[in-house]
Amino acid sequence: MTDALERYLADNADRRIASYLEFLRIPSISAQPQYAASVREAAEWLAGQLRSIGVEHVEVAETGGHPVVYGDWLHAPDAPTAVVYGHYDVQPVDPIELWETAPFEPFVRGDRMIGRGSADDKGQIHIHLRATEALLATTGALPINLKFVFEGEEESSSVHLDAWLEANKERLTADLAVISDTGFFEGNRPAVTVGLRGICYIQVDVTGTAVDLHSGQFGGAVQNPANALAQIIAALKGPDGRIRVPGFYDDVAALTETDRAAFAALPFDEEAYRTDLGLPALVGEAGYSTLERRGGRPTLDVNGLWGGFEGDGAKTIIPAHAHAKISCRLVPDQDPGTIYELLRAFILEVAPPGCTVSVQFLGGGRPSLTPIDHPATRAAARAIEATFGVAPVYIREGGSIPVCASFETILGLPVVLLGFTPPDDNAHAPNESMSLANHETAIRTVAAYWSELAALPR
Ligand code: BES
Ligand code: ZN
């Protein structure tokens, strides 16, 4: 790192925390319609930031849903061009009572920035803003060309993004895409993610009578929607952790010996992982290790389950209806649309009689593997090692970033997943946090990465 850059970063340390806090104060929850104005406010805030640091052609672009923020800096004629992606929307805050302070009143404690979006993903967008600012302020230029694409719907399945990418193909020509929306490995070990799972998200609604019934008067005569839903859910997965939906595994690319060796080589303390989670045991599909089950195998999980009486004490009813939200994490080469059809057919087939069952698709995203041997991936590893002082491990992650596959298929770009959050960031949960040490060093990593990319043979 140049002295000038270090000096600039040191001189602006307080401003940097202030702008991070400012960004986090905007409640940009994409999934809940009542926050739509705040999502737009976050987009406008970002656009203002990009303009103020010298990024050009900044635009809050309409998508039919929440806007995409675009901006570019294209004055490095002989250097490569990277599309830099992040998402400025965040997850809902429930259960609110488990937050130490309000989710959108962020604060710093020790090494942590605490608040919704501090890690996923506003904190990582902020890293890019401040890295770009520092480079432009100190050198008047960037080592490579950058096209920023900041999305506002990632946490609700990026519904409108593919169409926007299609419509903006010309404008988005580049050599690679860099996504900063992943994190480090266990023990906060620097990592480059090289695989993400896809997702298929459904809702199952089971309906009986128009209103709840007296369970004494009617119990024994009618189907109970909650029992029926429990039967359906129980049919989906066996005690061996295998998903019982016919055809579910048909398109799963088996883990190769190389894949399995890579999982086995990671410095993973399974016992510490278990005790940190406070669990009596780790469970999953038979025949696979914990890391394989998390990063390389598909899953089926109930995300939410409701129906009937949930208050204190006893109320004797047969509920009128019961509901479940269920998601499957998918691996190459599973397709969310195909999995949805298989799930739907199986659920309707195993549904017990005497009730109405409906299945709806709530969202999906394709799985992806990024090229581990690509020069741009190796360059990212060098930038991480140069700034964090440790060579990163390469990991396949269990989470999903739908745009990753879209960058590959729609724009034809190789993707580098360059993310910096610590593994205990509580993403999607109460008290989400980001390590400020990671955030600070990552600003240097991003700057170093652009230089590494500029130095690659063209
Ligand atoms: N940042 C995550 C993706 C992620 C999670 C990457 C864990 C690596 C490790 C992203 O914002 C996210 O949560 N995505 C959703 C996508 C879904 C709503 C389509 C997810 O994975 O649940
Ligand atoms: Zn994210």
PDB file of N, CA, C and O in Angstrom, residues 277-306:
ATOM      1  N   LEU A 277     -22.323 -23.360  18.634  1.00  0.00           N
ATOM      2  CA  LEU A 277     -23.746 -23.313  18.302  1.00  0.00           C
ATOM      3  C   LEU A 277     -24.608 -23.737  19.491  1.00  0.00           C
ATOM      4  O   LEU A 277     -25.830 -23.593  19.473  1.00  0.00           O
ATOM      5  N   GLY A 278     -23.968 -24.299  20.517  1.00  0.00           N
ATOM      6  CA  GLY A 278     -24.697 -24.750  21.697  1.00  0.00           C
ATOM      7  C   GLY A 278     -25.583 -25.952  21.421  1.00  0.00           C
ATOM      8  O   GLY A 278     -26.663 -26.093  22.007  1.00  0.00           O
ATOM      9  N   LEU A 279     -25.127 -26.823  20.523  1.00  0.00           N
ATOM     10  CA  LEU A 279     -25.962 -27.956  20.123  1.00  0.00           C
ATOM     11  C   LEU A 279     -25.424 -29.278  20.656  1.00  0.00           C
ATOM     12  O   LEU A 279     -24.211 -29.459  20.767  1.00  0.00           O
ATOM     13  N   PRO A 280     -26.344 -30.215  20.961  1.00  0.00           N
ATOM     14  CA  PRO A 280     -25.885 -31.520  21.438  1.00  0.00           C
ATOM     15  C   PRO A 280     -25.230 -32.365  20.340  1.00  0.00           C
ATOM     16  O   PRO A 280     -24.444 -33.256  20.634  1.00  0.00           O
ATOM     17  N   ALA A 281     -25.564 -32.096  19.080  1.00  0.00           N
ATOM     18  CA  ALA A 281     -24.973 -32.875  17.974  1.00  0.00           C
ATOM     19  C   ALA A 281     -25.189 -32.133  16.667  1.00  0.00           C
ATOM     20  O   ALA A 281     -26.083 -31.288  16.555  1.00  0.00           O
ATOM     21  N   LEU A 282     -24.359 -32.420  15.691  1.00  0.00           N
ATOM     22  CA  LEU A 282     -24.572 -31.916  14.326  1.00  0.00           C
ATOM     23  C   LEU A 282     -25.214 -33.038  13.525  1.00  0.00           C
ATOM     24  O   LEU A 282     -24.843 -34.204  13.688  1.00  0.00           O
ATOM     25  N   VAL A 283     -26.180 -32.690  12.691  1.00  0.00           N
ATOM     26  CA  VAL A 283     -26.868 -33.740  11.927  1.00  0.00           C
ATOM     27  C   VAL A 283     -26.970 -33.355  10.456  1.00  0.00           C
ATOM     28  O   VAL A 283     -26.863 -32.178  10.093  1.00  0.00           O
ATOM     29  N   GLY A 284     -27.184 -34.339   9.614  1.00  0.00           N
ATOM     30  CA  GLY A 284     -27.361 -34.084   8.188  1.00  0.00           C
ATOM     31  C   GLY A 284     -27.326 -35.379   7.407  1.00  0.00           C
ATOM     32  O   GLY A 284     -27.364 -36.469   7.980  1.00  0.00           O
ATOM     33  N   GLU A 285     -27.216 -35.217   6.110  1.00  0.00           N
ATOM     34  CA  GLU A 285     -27.281 -36.362   5.213  1.00  0.00           C
ATOM     35  C   GLU A 285     -26.181 -37.387   5.506  1.00  0.00           C
ATOM     36  O   GLU A 285     -25.001 -37.035   5.584  1.00  0.00           O
ATOM     37  N   ALA A 286     -26.592 -38.625   5.627  1.00  0.00           N
ATOM     38  CA  ALA A 286     -25.641 -39.695   5.931  1.00  0.00           C
ATOM     39  C   ALA A 286     -24.600 -39.816   4.820  1.00  0.00           C
ATOM     40  O   ALA A 286     -24.901 -39.614   3.644  1.00  0.00           O
ATOM     41  N   GLY A 287     -23.368 -40.101   5.199  1.00  0.00           N
ATOM     42  CA  GLY A 287     -22.322 -40.373   4.209  1.00  0.00           C
ATOM     43  C   GLY A 287     -21.510 -39.153   3.816  1.00  0.00           C
ATOM     44  O   GLY A 287     -20.615 -39.252   2.981  1.00  0.00           O
ATOM     45  N   TYR A 288     -21.822 -37.989   4.409  1.00  0.00           N
ATOM     46  CA  TYR A 288     -21.084 -36.767   4.051  1.00  0.00           C
ATOM     47  C   TYR A 288     -20.624 -36.052   5.311  1.00  0.00           C
ATOM     48  O   TYR A 288     -21.300 -36.089   6.342  1.00  0.00           O
ATOM     49  N   SER A 289     -19.496 -35.344   5.201  1.00  0.00           N
ATOM     50  CA  SER A 289     -18.990 -34.573   6.338  1.00  0.00           C
ATOM     51  C   SER A 289     -19.830 -33.310   6.509  1.00  0.00           C
ATOM     52  O   SER A 289     -20.585 -32.920   5.617  1.00  0.00           O
ATOM     53  N   THR A 290     -19.658 -32.671   7.655  1.00  0.00           N
ATOM     54  CA  THR A 290     -20.413 -31.437   7.928  1.00  0.00           C
ATOM     55  C   THR A 290     -20.161 -30.392   6.843  1.00  0.00           C
ATOM     56  O   THR A 290     -21.104 -29.766   6.342  1.00  0.00           O
ATOM     57  N   LEU A 291     -18.912 -30.181   6.472  1.00  0.00           N
ATOM     58  CA  LEU A 291     -18.618 -29.153   5.457  1.00  0.00           C
ATOM     59  C   LEU A 291     -19.181 -29.538   4.094  1.00  0.00           C
ATOM     60  O   LEU A 291     -19.651 -28.680   3.347  1.00  0.00           O
ATOM     61  N   GLU A 292     -19.138 -30.808   3.769  1.00  0.00           N
ATOM     62  CA  GLU A 292     -19.731 -31.259   2.504  1.00  0.00           C
ATOM     63  C   GLU A 292     -21.238 -31.035   2.516  1.00  0.00           C
ATOM     64  O   GLU A 292     -21.814 -30.569   1.532  1.00  0.00           O
ATOM     65  N   ARG A 293     -21.856 -31.346   3.643  1.00  0.00           N
ATOM     66  CA  ARG A 293     -23.313 -31.185   3.743  1.00  0.00           C
ATOM     67  C   ARG A 293     -23.720 -29.721   3.678  1.00  0.00           C
ATOM     68  O   ARG A 293     -24.793 -29.375   3.222  1.00  0.00           O
ATOM     69  N   ARG A 294     -22.807 -28.844   4.129  1.00  0.00           N
ATOM     70  CA  ARG A 294     -23.108 -27.414   4.164  1.00  0.00           C
ATOM     71  C   ARG A 294     -22.815 -26.736   2.832  1.00  0.00           C
ATOM     72  O   ARG A 294     -23.467 -25.770   2.463  1.00  0.00           O
ATOM     73  N   GLY A 295     -21.810 -27.214   2.125  1.00  0.00           N
ATOM     74  CA  GLY A 295     -21.403 -26.497   0.920  1.00  0.00           C
ATOM     75  C   GLY A 295     -21.588 -27.258  -0.375  1.00  0.00           C
ATOM     76  O   GLY A 295     -21.622 -26.655  -1.448  1.00  0.00           O
ATOM     77  N   GLY A 296     -21.706 -28.583  -0.290  1.00  0.00           N
ATOM     78  CA  GLY A 296     -21.690 -29.363  -1.519  1.00  0.00           C
ATOM     79  C   GLY A 296     -22.878 -30.282  -1.723  1.00  0.00           C
ATOM     80  O   GLY A 296     -22.924 -31.022  -2.712  1.00  0.00           O
ATOM     81  N   ARG A 297     -23.824 -30.268  -0.792  1.00  0.00           N
ATOM     82  CA  ARG A 297     -24.988 -31.143  -0.924  1.00  0.00           C
ATOM     83  C   ARG A 297     -26.270 -30.323  -0.750  1.00  0.00           C
ATOM     84  O   ARG A 297     -26.290 -29.327  -0.035  1.00  0.00           O
ATOM     85  N   PRO A 298     -27.344 -30.764  -1.384  1.00  0.00           N
ATOM     86  CA  PRO A 298     -28.603 -30.019  -1.253  1.00  0.00           C
ATOM     87  C   PRO A 298     -29.297 -30.308   0.082  1.00  0.00           C
ATOM     88  O   PRO A 298     -28.989 -31.311   0.734  1.00  0.00           O
ATOM     89  N   THR A 299     -30.179 -29.417   0.469  1.00  0.00           N
ATOM     90  CA  THR A 299     -30.909 -29.578   1.741  1.00  0.00           C
ATOM     91  C   THR A 299     -32.377 -29.260   1.546  1.00  0.00           C
ATOM     92  O   THR A 299     -32.768 -28.672   0.534  1.00  0.00           O
ATOM     93  N   LEU A 300     -33.155 -29.602   2.566  1.00  0.00           N
ATOM     94  CA  LEU A 300     -34.550 -29.168   2.634  1.00  0.00           C
ATOM     95  C   LEU A 300     -34.826 -28.781   4.077  1.00  0.00           C
ATOM     96  O   LEU A 300     -34.621 -29.584   4.981  1.00  0.00           O
ATOM     97  N   ASP A 301     -35.232 -27.542   4.287  1.00  0.00           N
ATOM     98  CA  ASP A 301     -35.485 -27.072   5.641  1.00  0.00           C
ATOM     99  C   ASP A 301     -36.780 -26.273   5.739  1.00  0.00           C
ATOM    100  O   ASP A 301     -37.083 -25.458   4.865  1.00  0.00           O
ATOM    101  N   VAL A 302     -37.485 -26.498   6.838  1.00  0.00           N
ATOM    102  CA  VAL A 302     -38.642 -25.659   7.156  1.00  0.00           C
ATOM    103  C   VAL A 302     -38.105 -24.351   7.723  1.00  0.00           C
ATOM    104  O   VAL A 302     -37.294 -24.358   8.644  1.00  0.00           O
ATOM    105  N   ASN A 303     -38.541 -23.233   7.150  1.00  0.00           N
ATOM    106  CA  ASN A 303     -38.103 -21.924   7.630  1.00  0.00           C
ATOM    107  C   ASN A 303     -39.111 -21.302   8.596  1.00  0.00           C
ATOM    108  O   ASN A 303     -38.771 -20.426   9.380  1.00  0.00           O
ATOM    109  N   GLY A 304     -40.349 -21.739   8.480  1.00  0.00           N
ATOM    110  CA  GLY A 304     -41.398 -21.189   9.336  1.00  0.00           C
ATOM    111  C   GLY A 304     -42.596 -22.096   9.288  1.00  0.00           C
ATOM    112  O   GLY A 304     -42.846 -22.756   8.282  1.00  0.00           O
ATOM    113  N   LEU A 305     -43.328 -22.112  10.411  1.00  0.00           N
ATOM    114  CA  LEU A 305     -44.421 -23.080  10.549  1.00  0.00           C
ATOM    115  C   LEU A 305     -45.456 -22.434  11.451  1.00  0.00           C
ATOM    116  O   LEU A 305     -45.115 -22.015  12.555  1.00  0.00           O
ATOM    117  N   TRP A 306     -46.674 -22.305  10.997  1.00  0.00           N
ATOM    118  CA  TRP A 306     -47.668 -21.682  11.860  1.00  0.00           C
ATOM    119  C   TRP A 306     -49.077 -22.208  11.575  1.00  0.00           C
ATOM    120  O   TRP A 306     -49.316 -22.830  10.543  1.00  0.00           O
TER     121      TRP A 306
END
